[in-house]
Short mmCIF file of C-alpha atoms in Angstrom, two decimals:
data_model
loop_
_atom_site.label_atom_id
_atom_site.label_comp_id
_atom_site.label_asym_id
_atom_site.label_seq_id
_atom_site.Cartn_x
_atom_site.Cartn_y
_atom_site.Cartn_z
CA MET A 13 2.64 15.99 -20.39
CA LYS A 14 -0.48 15.45 -22.45
CA ASN A 15 -0.08 11.68 -22.61
CA PRO A 16 2.67 10.39 -20.26
CA LEU A 17 2.27 6.78 -21.36
CA LYS A 18 2.69 7.67 -25.03
CA ASP A 19 5.58 10.04 -24.31
CA TYR A 20 7.59 7.51 -22.32
CA ASN A 21 6.82 4.81 -24.86
CA GLY A 22 8.66 7.01 -27.37
CA VAL A 23 11.49 7.54 -24.89
CA SER A 24 11.89 3.76 -24.57
CA LEU A 25 12.02 3.37 -28.37
CA VAL A 26 14.69 6.08 -28.70
CA GLN A 27 16.75 4.59 -25.86
CA ASP A 28 16.50 1.19 -27.55
CA HIS A 29 17.79 2.76 -30.78
CA GLN A 30 20.69 4.33 -28.85
CA ALA A 31 21.49 0.99 -27.22
CA LYS A 32 21.51 -0.83 -30.58
CA THR A 33 23.69 1.89 -32.14
CA ALA A 34 26.14 1.69 -29.23
CA SER A 35 26.18 -2.10 -29.48
CA SER A 36 26.95 -1.89 -33.20
CA ALA A 37 29.72 0.64 -32.55
CA LEU A 38 31.23 -1.61 -29.89
CA PHE A 39 31.14 -4.54 -32.30
CA ASP A 40 32.93 -2.49 -34.99
CA ALA A 41 35.52 -1.35 -32.45
CA ARG A 42 36.08 -4.92 -31.28
CA THR A 43 36.48 -6.05 -34.94
CA ALA A 44 39.00 -3.28 -35.58
CA LEU A 45 41.01 -4.28 -32.53
CA ASP A 46 41.01 -7.90 -33.71
CA ASP A 47 42.27 -6.80 -37.16
CA LEU A 48 45.03 -4.73 -35.59
CA ALA A 49 46.08 -7.69 -33.50
CA LYS A 50 46.15 -9.87 -36.62
CA ILE A 51 48.25 -7.30 -38.53
CA HIS A 52 50.64 -7.07 -35.60
CA GLY A 53 51.03 -10.84 -35.63
CA GLN A 54 51.68 -10.87 -39.39
CA MET A 55 54.32 -8.17 -39.06
CA ASN A 56 56.06 -10.11 -36.29
CA GLU A 57 56.00 -13.27 -38.44
CA SER A 58 57.45 -11.41 -41.47
CA GLY A 59 60.21 -9.90 -39.35
CA GLN A 60 61.13 -13.33 -38.05
CA LYS A 61 61.31 -14.71 -41.61
CA PHE A 62 63.59 -11.86 -42.72
CA SER A 63 65.84 -12.57 -39.74
CA ASP A 64 65.99 -16.25 -40.67
CA MET A 65 66.84 -15.39 -44.31
CA ALA A 66 69.65 -13.01 -43.23
CA ALA A 67 71.07 -15.70 -40.93
CA GLN A 68 71.03 -18.22 -43.80
CA ALA A 69 72.85 -15.77 -46.11
CA GLN A 70 75.42 -15.07 -43.42
CA ASN A 71 76.03 -18.78 -42.89
CA MET A 72 76.39 -19.31 -46.65
CA LEU A 73 78.98 -16.58 -46.99
CA GLU A 74 80.95 -17.83 -44.00
CA GLY A 75 80.97 -21.34 -45.46
CA LEU A 76 82.34 -20.12 -48.76
CA ALA A 77 84.99 -18.09 -47.00
CA HIS A 78 86.31 -21.16 -45.18
CA SER A 79 86.12 -23.48 -48.16
CA GLN A 80 88.19 -21.38 -50.59
CA LYS A 81 91.93 -21.84 -50.75
CA ALA A 82 94.28 -19.30 -49.31
CA GLY A 83 94.99 -16.50 -51.73
CA ASP A 84 92.07 -17.34 -54.01
CA SER A 85 89.48 -14.69 -54.61
CA LEU A 86 85.76 -15.33 -53.92
CA ARG A 87 83.95 -16.27 -57.06
CA LEU A 88 80.14 -15.79 -57.46
CA ASP A 89 79.82 -19.07 -59.32
CA MET A 90 80.63 -20.77 -56.03
CA ILE A 91 77.30 -19.45 -54.47
CA ASP A 92 74.29 -21.73 -54.81
CA VAL A 93 71.91 -19.04 -56.08
CA ASP A 94 69.12 -21.52 -56.86
CA SER A 95 69.04 -22.73 -53.24
CA PHE A 96 68.81 -19.16 -52.02
CA HIS A 97 65.93 -18.35 -54.39
CA PHE A 98 64.16 -21.47 -53.20
CA ALA A 99 64.55 -20.34 -49.56
CA LEU A 100 63.06 -16.93 -50.42
CA SER A 101 60.08 -18.49 -52.15
CA GLU A 102 59.45 -20.75 -49.13
CA MET A 103 59.18 -17.71 -46.83
CA ASN A 104 55.93 -16.59 -48.59
CA ILE A 105 56.12 -13.02 -47.31
CA GLU A 106 53.01 -10.95 -48.24
CA PRO A 107 52.72 -7.17 -47.98
CA VAL A 108 50.62 -5.92 -45.04
CA GLN A 109 48.06 -3.17 -45.84
CA PRO A 110 46.00 -2.26 -42.69
CA VAL A 111 42.44 -0.96 -43.29
CA MET A 112 40.71 0.88 -40.38
CA PRO A 113 36.89 0.45 -40.28
CA ARG A 114 34.51 3.43 -39.83
CA ILE A 115 32.93 3.32 -36.33
CA ALA A 116 29.52 5.03 -35.99
CA ARG A 117 29.22 7.83 -33.45
CA VAL A 118 26.49 7.42 -30.78
CA GLN A 119 24.30 10.55 -30.63
CA THR A 120 23.47 11.64 -27.07
CA ILE A 121 20.28 13.40 -25.88
CA GLU A 122 20.41 16.45 -23.64
CA LEU A 123 18.22 16.24 -20.54
CA GLY A 124 17.20 19.89 -20.69
CA GLU A 125 15.75 21.96 -17.87
CA ASP A 126 12.54 19.96 -17.44
CA ASP A 127 10.56 17.03 -18.83
CA GLU A 128 9.22 19.07 -21.72
CA ASP A 129 12.75 19.94 -22.92
CA PHE A 130 13.81 16.31 -22.60
CA LEU A 131 10.82 15.04 -24.60
CA ARG A 132 11.47 17.72 -27.25
CA ASN A 133 15.07 16.52 -27.60
CA VAL A 134 13.83 12.94 -27.86
CA SER A 135 11.55 13.95 -30.73
CA VAL A 136 14.47 15.65 -32.52
CA TYR A 137 16.56 12.47 -32.15
CA ALA A 138 13.70 10.31 -33.46
CA GLU A 139 13.24 12.55 -36.50
CA LEU A 140 16.99 12.66 -37.20
CA PHE A 141 17.43 8.88 -37.11
CA GLN A 142 13.95 8.00 -38.40
CA VAL A 143 12.78 6.15 -35.28
CA ASP A 144 9.16 5.05 -35.63
CA MET A 145 7.50 6.45 -32.48
CA SER A 146 4.15 4.79 -33.25
CA LYS A 147 5.43 1.32 -32.32
CA SER A 148 4.83 -0.30 -28.96
CA ALA A 149 7.99 -0.26 -26.87
CA PHE A 150 6.93 -3.51 -25.24
CA MET A 151 6.80 -5.25 -28.63
CA ALA A 152 9.82 -3.53 -30.16
CA VAL A 153 12.32 -3.54 -27.29
CA LEU A 154 11.76 -6.98 -25.77
CA SER A 155 12.35 -10.29 -27.48
CA GLY A 156 9.61 -12.89 -27.74
CA GLU A 157 10.94 -14.88 -24.78
CA GLU A 158 11.32 -11.74 -22.67
CA ARG A 159 7.74 -10.70 -23.45
CA GLU A 160 6.47 -14.12 -22.39
CA ASN A 161 8.41 -13.89 -19.11
CA VAL A 162 7.02 -10.43 -18.34
CA LEU A 163 3.45 -11.49 -19.11
CA ARG A 164 3.84 -14.61 -16.97
CA GLN A 165 5.16 -12.57 -14.04
CA LEU A 166 2.33 -10.04 -14.37
CA ASP A 167 -0.24 -12.84 -14.37
CA GLU A 168 1.26 -14.75 -11.44
CA GLU A 169 2.26 -11.87 -9.15
CA PHE A 170 0.33 -8.73 -10.08
CA THR A 171 -3.07 -9.88 -11.32
CA CYS A 172 -6.07 -9.78 -8.97
CA LYS A 173 -7.28 -13.32 -8.40
CA GLY A 174 -10.34 -14.74 -6.76
CA ALA A 175 -10.16 -16.78 -3.58
CA GLN A 176 -9.31 -20.46 -4.04
CA CYS A 177 -10.82 -21.72 -0.80
CA ASP A 178 -11.43 -25.41 -0.25
CA CYS A 179 -14.14 -27.01 1.86
CA TYR A 180 -11.94 -26.94 4.96
CA ASP A 181 -11.50 -23.17 4.67
CA TYR A 182 -15.26 -22.63 4.61
CA MET A 183 -15.73 -25.06 7.51
CA ILE A 184 -13.11 -23.22 9.57
CA ALA A 185 -14.60 -19.81 8.79
CA GLY A 186 -18.15 -20.94 9.59
CA THR A 187 -17.10 -22.58 12.85
CA CYS A 188 -15.15 -19.51 14.00
CA GLY A 189 -18.13 -17.30 13.14
CA LEU A 190 -20.45 -19.61 15.07
CA ILE A 191 -18.20 -19.42 18.14
CA GLY A 192 -18.21 -15.62 17.94
CA GLY A 193 -21.98 -15.59 17.50
CA LEU A 194 -22.51 -17.77 20.59
CA VAL A 195 -20.26 -15.48 22.65
CA ASP A 196 -22.29 -12.53 21.41
CA ALA A 197 -25.64 -14.17 22.17
CA PHE A 198 -24.81 -15.41 25.67
CA PHE A 199 -22.26 -12.90 26.98
CA VAL A 200 -23.04 -9.55 25.31
CA GLY A 201 -26.82 -9.33 25.07
CA MET A 202 -28.48 -6.10 26.26
CA PRO A 203 -26.58 -2.96 27.32
CA GLY A 204 -25.64 -3.02 31.01
CA ALA A 205 -27.36 -6.37 31.57
CA SER A 206 -24.68 -8.87 30.54
CA GLN A 207 -21.34 -10.06 31.82
CA LEU A 208 -19.21 -8.51 29.07
CA SER A 209 -21.19 -5.26 29.17
CA SER A 210 -20.61 -4.95 32.91
CA ILE A 211 -16.89 -5.64 32.41
CA ALA A 212 -16.74 -2.95 29.71
CA ASP A 213 -18.46 -0.45 32.03
CA GLY A 214 -15.86 -1.12 34.71
CA MET A 215 -13.01 -0.72 32.26
CA VAL A 216 -14.37 2.65 31.12
CA ASP A 217 -14.75 3.85 34.72
CA ASN A 218 -11.12 2.95 35.44
CA ALA A 219 -9.98 4.67 32.23
CA VAL A 220 -11.85 7.86 33.19
CA GLU A 221 -10.14 7.91 36.60
CA LYS A 222 -6.72 7.46 34.98
CA ILE A 223 -7.39 10.25 32.46
CA ALA A 224 -8.52 12.56 35.26
CA ALA A 225 -5.41 11.71 37.28
CA PHE A 226 -3.25 12.48 34.25
CA PHE A 227 -4.78 15.97 34.04
CA GLY A 228 -4.31 16.64 37.76
CA TRP A 229 -7.19 15.01 39.63
CA LYS A 230 -6.18 14.39 43.26
CA GLY A 231 -9.40 12.74 44.42
CA GLU A 232 -9.47 9.73 46.69
CA LYS A 233 -10.11 6.28 45.29
CA THR A 234 -13.20 5.93 47.48
CA LYS A 235 -14.97 8.67 45.55
CA GLY A 236 -15.01 6.41 42.50
CA SER A 237 -15.52 7.59 38.97
CA ALA A 238 -18.07 10.27 39.91
CA GLY A 239 -15.33 12.46 41.36
CA ALA A 240 -13.15 11.97 38.28
CA ILE A 241 -16.08 12.78 35.98
CA LYS A 242 -16.85 15.96 37.94
CA PHE A 243 -13.20 17.03 37.71
CA LEU A 244 -13.16 16.53 33.92
CA GLU A 245 -16.53 18.30 33.50
CA ASP A 246 -15.18 21.40 35.26
CA LYS A 247 -11.83 21.35 33.48
CA PHE A 248 -13.01 20.74 29.90
CA LYS A 249 -16.09 22.88 29.37
CA VAL A 250 -17.37 23.40 25.82
CA ASN A 251 -19.81 25.91 24.38
CA TYR A 252 -21.87 23.28 22.52
CA ASP A 253 -22.96 21.30 25.59
CA GLN A 254 -26.67 22.23 25.56
CA GLN A 255 -28.71 19.48 27.24
CA TYR A 256 -32.27 20.54 26.40
CA GLY A 257 -34.05 21.73 23.31
CA ALA A 258 -34.98 24.99 25.09
CA ALA A 259 -31.25 25.79 25.54
CA ALA A 260 -30.87 25.41 21.77
CA GLY A 261 -33.60 27.86 20.90
CA HIS A 262 -36.35 25.19 20.76
CA LEU A 263 -34.95 24.12 17.38
CA LEU A 264 -35.17 20.42 18.26
CA GLY A 265 -36.46 18.03 20.87
CA MET A 266 -33.57 17.10 23.13
CA SER A 267 -32.98 15.87 26.67
CA THR A 268 -30.13 14.72 28.91
CA ARG A 269 -30.70 11.16 27.71
CA ASN A 270 -30.07 11.88 24.03
CA HIS A 271 -28.20 15.17 23.65
CA HIS A 272 -24.87 13.30 23.23
CA VAL A 273 -26.12 11.56 20.10
CA LYS A 274 -27.74 14.69 18.65
CA SER A 275 -24.87 17.10 19.41
CA ILE A 276 -22.29 16.35 16.71
CA GLY A 277 -19.39 17.60 18.83
CA HIS A 278 -20.03 14.72 21.26
CA TRP A 279 -19.36 12.02 18.65
CA PRO A 280 -16.04 10.15 19.25
CA ASP A 281 -15.06 10.05 15.58
CA LEU A 282 -13.57 12.27 12.90
CA VAL A 283 -16.91 13.96 12.19
CA GLY A 284 -17.30 14.86 15.85
CA LEU A 285 -13.74 16.21 16.06
CA LEU A 286 -14.20 18.49 13.05
CA PHE A 287 -17.50 19.92 14.30
CA SER A 288 -16.14 20.31 17.83
CA ILE A 289 -13.21 22.44 16.66
CA LEU A 290 -15.53 24.37 14.32
CA ASP A 291 -17.96 25.09 17.17
CA GLN A 292 -15.17 26.17 19.52
CA PHE A 293 -13.75 28.54 16.89
CA CYS A 294 -17.06 29.97 15.72
CA SER A 295 -19.04 29.90 19.01
CA THR A 296 -21.76 27.69 17.56
CA SER A 297 -23.44 24.36 18.23
CA HIS A 298 -24.31 21.85 15.54
CA PHE A 299 -26.97 19.18 15.92
CA LEU A 300 -28.27 16.42 13.67
CA ASP A 301 -31.94 15.68 14.26
CA ASN A 302 -34.33 13.75 11.99
CA GLY A 303 -32.28 14.47 8.88
CA ARG A 304 -31.81 18.17 9.72
CA LEU A 305 -28.44 19.82 10.35
CA ILE A 306 -29.17 22.52 12.93
CA THR A 307 -26.77 25.37 13.79
CA PHE A 308 -27.22 27.37 16.98
CA ASP A 309 -25.20 30.42 18.05
CA THR A 310 -23.76 30.14 21.56
CA ALA A 311 -21.79 32.24 24.00
CA SER A 312 -18.23 32.93 22.94
CA GLY A 313 -15.88 30.05 23.57
CA SER A 314 -12.29 30.56 24.62
CA LEU A 315 -9.50 28.61 22.96
CA ARG A 316 -6.00 28.77 24.39
CA GLY A 317 -3.02 29.36 22.13
CA ASN A 318 -1.54 32.28 20.21
CA THR A 319 -1.40 30.69 16.75
CA PHE A 320 -3.92 28.88 14.60
CA LEU A 321 -2.20 25.51 15.02
CA SER A 322 -1.94 25.89 18.78
CA LYS A 323 -5.64 26.74 18.99
CA VAL A 324 -6.49 23.67 16.92
CA PHE A 325 -4.35 21.52 19.23
CA PHE A 326 -5.98 22.85 22.40
CA GLY A 327 -9.38 22.46 20.70
CA PHE A 328 -8.58 18.79 20.18
CA VAL A 329 -7.46 18.38 23.81
CA ASN A 330 -10.64 20.10 25.01
CA TRP A 331 -12.77 17.81 22.79
CA PHE A 332 -11.01 14.69 24.08
CA GLY A 333 -11.23 15.79 27.73
CA HIS A 334 -14.92 16.59 27.42
CA LEU A 335 -15.62 13.18 25.82
CA ALA A 336 -13.77 11.56 28.72
CA SER A 337 -16.10 13.36 31.13
CA ASP A 338 -19.18 12.06 29.26
CA VAL A 339 -18.15 8.52 28.26
CA ALA A 340 -19.16 7.05 31.65
CA GLY A 341 -22.24 9.24 32.12
CA SER A 342 -22.75 12.41 34.14
CA SER A 343 -21.33 12.90 37.63
CA THR A 344 -24.88 13.46 38.92
CA ALA A 345 -26.46 10.56 37.01
CA SER A 346 -28.17 7.80 38.94
CA GLY A 347 -27.23 4.35 37.78
CA ARG A 348 -25.36 3.80 34.54
CA GLY A 349 -25.99 7.24 33.05
CA SER A 350 -26.00 8.30 29.38
CA GLY A 351 -22.63 7.88 27.70
CA ILE A 352 -21.40 8.95 24.28
CA PRO A 353 -22.42 7.22 21.03
CA ILE A 354 -20.46 4.53 19.24
CA PRO A 355 -18.24 6.03 16.48
CA PHE A 356 -20.34 7.04 13.44
CA TYR A 357 -23.56 5.84 15.12
CA GLY A 358 -24.78 9.45 15.19
CA LEU A 359 -24.93 9.47 11.37
CA LEU A 360 -28.09 7.35 11.68
CA GLN A 361 -29.79 10.65 12.60
CA ALA A 362 -29.60 11.56 8.93
CA MET A 363 -31.84 8.58 7.97
CA ASN A 364 -35.20 10.26 8.43
CA PHE A 365 -37.19 7.65 6.55
CA GLY A 366 -38.98 4.39 7.13
CA SER A 367 -42.02 3.43 9.17
CA LEU A 368 -40.95 0.92 11.83
CA GLY A 369 -42.78 -0.60 14.75
CA VAL A 370 -46.25 -0.01 16.07
CA ASP A 371 -45.70 3.74 16.29
CA LYS A 372 -44.39 3.93 12.67
CA LYS A 373 -41.21 5.70 13.66
CA THR A 374 -38.42 6.62 11.27
CA LEU A 375 -35.02 4.97 11.46
CA ALA A 376 -33.59 8.18 12.97
CA ASP A 377 -36.15 8.12 15.81
CA ILE A 378 -35.51 4.41 16.43
CA ALA A 379 -31.74 5.04 16.59
CA VAL A 380 -32.26 7.74 19.26
CA GLU A 381 -34.53 5.51 21.32
CA VAL A 382 -32.01 2.66 21.16
CA PHE A 383 -29.25 5.02 22.35
CA GLU A 384 -31.41 6.24 25.24
CA LYS A 385 -31.64 2.65 26.52
CA GLY A 386 -27.86 2.35 26.94
CA TYR A 387 -26.58 1.47 23.44
CA ASP A 388 -23.50 3.67 23.81
CA PHE A 389 -19.71 3.57 23.54
CA ARG A 390 -19.32 1.32 26.61
CA HIS A 391 -21.64 -1.29 25.16
CA GLY A 392 -19.76 -0.91 21.87
CA LEU A 393 -16.60 -2.10 23.63
CA ALA A 394 -18.43 -5.21 24.78
CA MET A 395 -19.66 -5.83 21.23
CA CYS A 396 -16.07 -5.71 19.97
CA ILE A 397 -15.15 -8.88 21.91
CA PRO A 398 -17.03 -11.50 19.81
CA VAL A 399 -15.93 -9.69 16.66
CA ALA A 400 -12.29 -9.85 17.76
CA ILE A 401 -12.65 -13.52 18.72
CA THR A 402 -14.00 -14.38 15.27
CA GLU A 403 -11.31 -12.36 13.52
CA LEU A 404 -8.39 -13.79 15.47
CA LEU A 405 -9.63 -17.39 15.31
CA ILE A 406 -9.99 -17.28 11.52
CA ARG A 407 -6.56 -15.77 10.99
CA PHE A 408 -4.94 -18.17 13.44
CA MET A 409 -6.56 -21.26 11.94
CA TRP A 410 -5.65 -20.20 8.38
CA GLY A 411 -2.00 -19.88 9.41
CA ILE A 412 -2.01 -23.27 11.18
CA LYS A 413 -3.67 -24.94 8.19
CA GLY A 414 -1.14 -23.41 5.81
CA ARG A 415 1.77 -24.60 7.92
CA PHE A 416 0.74 -28.16 8.71
CA TYR A 417 -1.67 -29.02 5.88
CA HIS A 418 -0.14 -27.18 2.91
CA HIS A 419 3.41 -27.38 4.38
CA ARG A 420 4.24 -23.74 3.71
CA ASP A 421 7.01 -21.78 5.41
CA TRP A 422 6.01 -19.78 8.48
CA LYS A 423 6.59 -16.54 6.57
CA GLN A 424 3.97 -17.62 4.05
CA CYS A 425 1.50 -18.35 6.84
CA ILE A 426 1.09 -14.74 7.99
CA PRO A 427 -2.70 -14.19 7.66
CA SER A 428 -2.79 -10.84 5.87
CA ALA A 429 -6.24 -9.62 4.81
CA SER A 430 -4.82 -8.92 1.32
CA ILE A 431 -4.64 -12.69 0.72
CA PRO A 432 -7.80 -13.64 -1.23
CA GLU A 433 -8.43 -16.80 0.80
CA VAL A 434 -8.11 -14.97 4.14
CA ARG A 435 -10.40 -12.21 2.90
CA ARG A 436 -13.05 -14.73 1.82
CA MET A 437 -12.82 -16.65 5.11
CA LEU A 438 -13.22 -13.43 7.11
CA PHE A 439 -16.27 -12.55 5.05
CA VAL A 440 -17.86 -15.97 5.63
CA GLY A 441 -16.94 -16.02 9.32
CA HIS A 442 -18.32 -12.55 10.11
CA GLY A 443 -21.37 -13.33 8.01
CA THR A 444 -21.99 -16.38 10.20
CA LEU A 445 -21.55 -14.23 13.31
CA CYS A 446 -24.10 -11.72 12.03
CA ALA A 447 -26.54 -14.50 11.12
CA VAL A 448 -26.40 -15.90 14.67
CA ASP A 449 -26.65 -12.38 16.11
CA PHE A 450 -29.72 -11.52 14.03
CA THR A 451 -31.46 -14.81 14.81
CA ASP A 452 -30.83 -14.41 18.54
CA ALA A 453 -32.02 -10.78 18.52
CA VAL A 454 -35.28 -11.55 16.70
CA LEU A 455 -36.12 -14.60 18.81
CA ARG A 456 -35.47 -12.85 22.15
CA SER A 457 -37.10 -9.52 21.30
CA GLY A 458 -40.50 -10.94 20.39
CA GLY A 459 -40.67 -8.80 17.26
CA ASP A 460 -40.14 -5.42 18.98
CA VAL A 461 -37.94 -3.28 16.71
CA VAL A 462 -36.18 -1.36 19.50
CA PHE A 463 -35.33 -4.46 21.52
CA THR A 464 -34.23 -6.26 18.34
CA LEU A 465 -31.73 -3.47 17.63
CA LEU A 466 -30.64 -3.38 21.27
CA ARG A 467 -29.58 -7.02 21.04
CA MET A 468 -27.92 -6.71 17.62
CA ASN A 469 -24.16 -6.24 17.39
CA TYR A 470 -23.52 -2.92 15.63
CA VAL A 471 -19.75 -3.54 15.46
CA ALA A 472 -20.19 -6.97 13.88
CA TRP A 473 -22.54 -5.65 11.19
CA VAL A 474 -20.19 -2.76 10.35
CA ARG A 475 -17.26 -5.18 10.06
CA PHE A 476 -19.32 -7.55 7.91
CA GLY A 477 -20.36 -4.65 5.66
CA LEU A 478 -16.78 -3.49 5.17
CA LEU A 479 -15.68 -7.03 4.32
CA GLY A 480 -18.59 -7.32 1.90
CA VAL A 481 -17.49 -4.18 0.08
CA ARG A 482 -13.92 -5.51 -0.16
CA GLU A 483 -15.12 -8.89 -1.41
CA LEU A 484 -17.33 -7.23 -4.05
CA ARG A 485 -14.45 -5.00 -5.13
CA ALA A 486 -12.15 -8.02 -5.41
CA PHE A 487 -14.77 -9.88 -7.47
CA LEU A 488 -15.13 -6.98 -9.89
CA ARG A 489 -11.35 -6.60 -10.20
CA SER A 490 -10.67 -10.32 -10.64
CA GLY A 491 -8.45 -10.84 -13.68
CA HIS A 492 -7.38 -7.18 -13.78
CA LEU A 493 -3.93 -5.81 -13.00
CA ASP A 494 -3.33 -4.90 -9.35
CA GLU A 495 -1.85 -1.46 -9.99
CA GLU A 496 -1.13 -0.71 -6.32
CA LYS A 497 0.90 -3.90 -5.88
CA LEU A 498 2.74 -3.33 -9.16
CA ASP A 499 3.58 0.27 -8.22
CA ALA A 500 4.92 -0.88 -4.85
CA HIS A 501 7.09 -3.51 -6.58
CA LEU A 502 8.46 -0.97 -9.05
CA ARG A 503 9.28 1.46 -6.23
CA GLU A 504 11.20 -1.27 -4.39
CA GLU A 505 13.10 -2.16 -7.58
CA TYR A 506 13.92 1.51 -8.13
CA LYS A 507 15.28 1.82 -4.58
CA ARG A 508 17.31 -1.37 -5.04
CA LEU A 509 18.89 -0.05 -8.26
CA LEU A 510 19.80 3.24 -6.60
CA ALA A 511 21.28 1.55 -3.52
#
């Protein structure tokens, strides 16, 4: 179809013409049936009058027969002819002449083999019956009242609207964000040096032991996570696990403290998964260093499986198992060890620009240095806690306010992020969290760029950025038709009609 909207506008006009023709034919048929019923009634009435007249004649003759003397013949002058003529004139019998109306035939349209055949048949129908295809079906098919109802429904239910928050909504959002910011400032802090960070480290160690046990680790509990890490390291070896720049052909500066953030296959996100499977298939290693994508040929890797899909599956399992062996640091590491980066944190290696700090380092160099000081996946879990607190508090308080202040039903108090007011409150709340986080980081770091970033909540800023993009998109679309919501409504109506 060259122009589906125009084509189906014409289809609607033709179908409207068919509907009007069928309605007219039904009206003519109903009129004809009414006429036939009337004729039938007239015929019954005339028959009854003839019966009455015959009965009167019979009674008249019988009366004459009894009144004449015996032996006298019946004389016509004894019949009251004038009275009989008067009775006939009173009957007022009219001749019935039925006339059958001409009922128009409704022309059908063949569906054809495909849409093109159907549209071609529609065009033939329109030409045959002189249907003006240039009209708007919305204006031609619907009445004025129906058009007003449709436009009102579109405006009320399917038009993007801005948030209508009151002062209490902003107060709630700001307070929830402040609570999250205080939790972040006092309980998250620096990697490995705060209460929540220590809790997150312990949770990761326990998770590593459980993963190792799932894959067959039989070690004793007293060996701790080091034994589980060693088991996973031996079981899930990968060909892209170079730890030094010399092992990668001196193409980049790399050490055991930062090779997880520079080796793309060690990233726990979709980018890392794709490059891990690519490296395992092609026997290569890919690194991102100071804006450069570096490829290094390695020894041949071995992927289990006989088919392409099975190899991809085992490549995924190998990637996941190897990440599990690295997430809590190396089995030989002293202390906390170097874990894996936070999802998508490694992409900061592409930002080879800027001149930050006393040493005038680029943003990519600063990101590596921050990672080397423990800003890894484990610390990312700790940073998720104040973000989750802020998120849940805002949603909970919006639902409570809707129930007890606005007196809505509980079903209307579900705090979906698609609701403009909830979206705005989340944006304000997470913005408040980030403001507290930034202020705390700057004040405690003394102006040092690396320590400022170490104290900043990466998860909170990513969440705030995503909410900002959604809020900007909603602002730009305000007053426009929400096509996704309208399409979903039409699909539900279509299913309901077919049910």
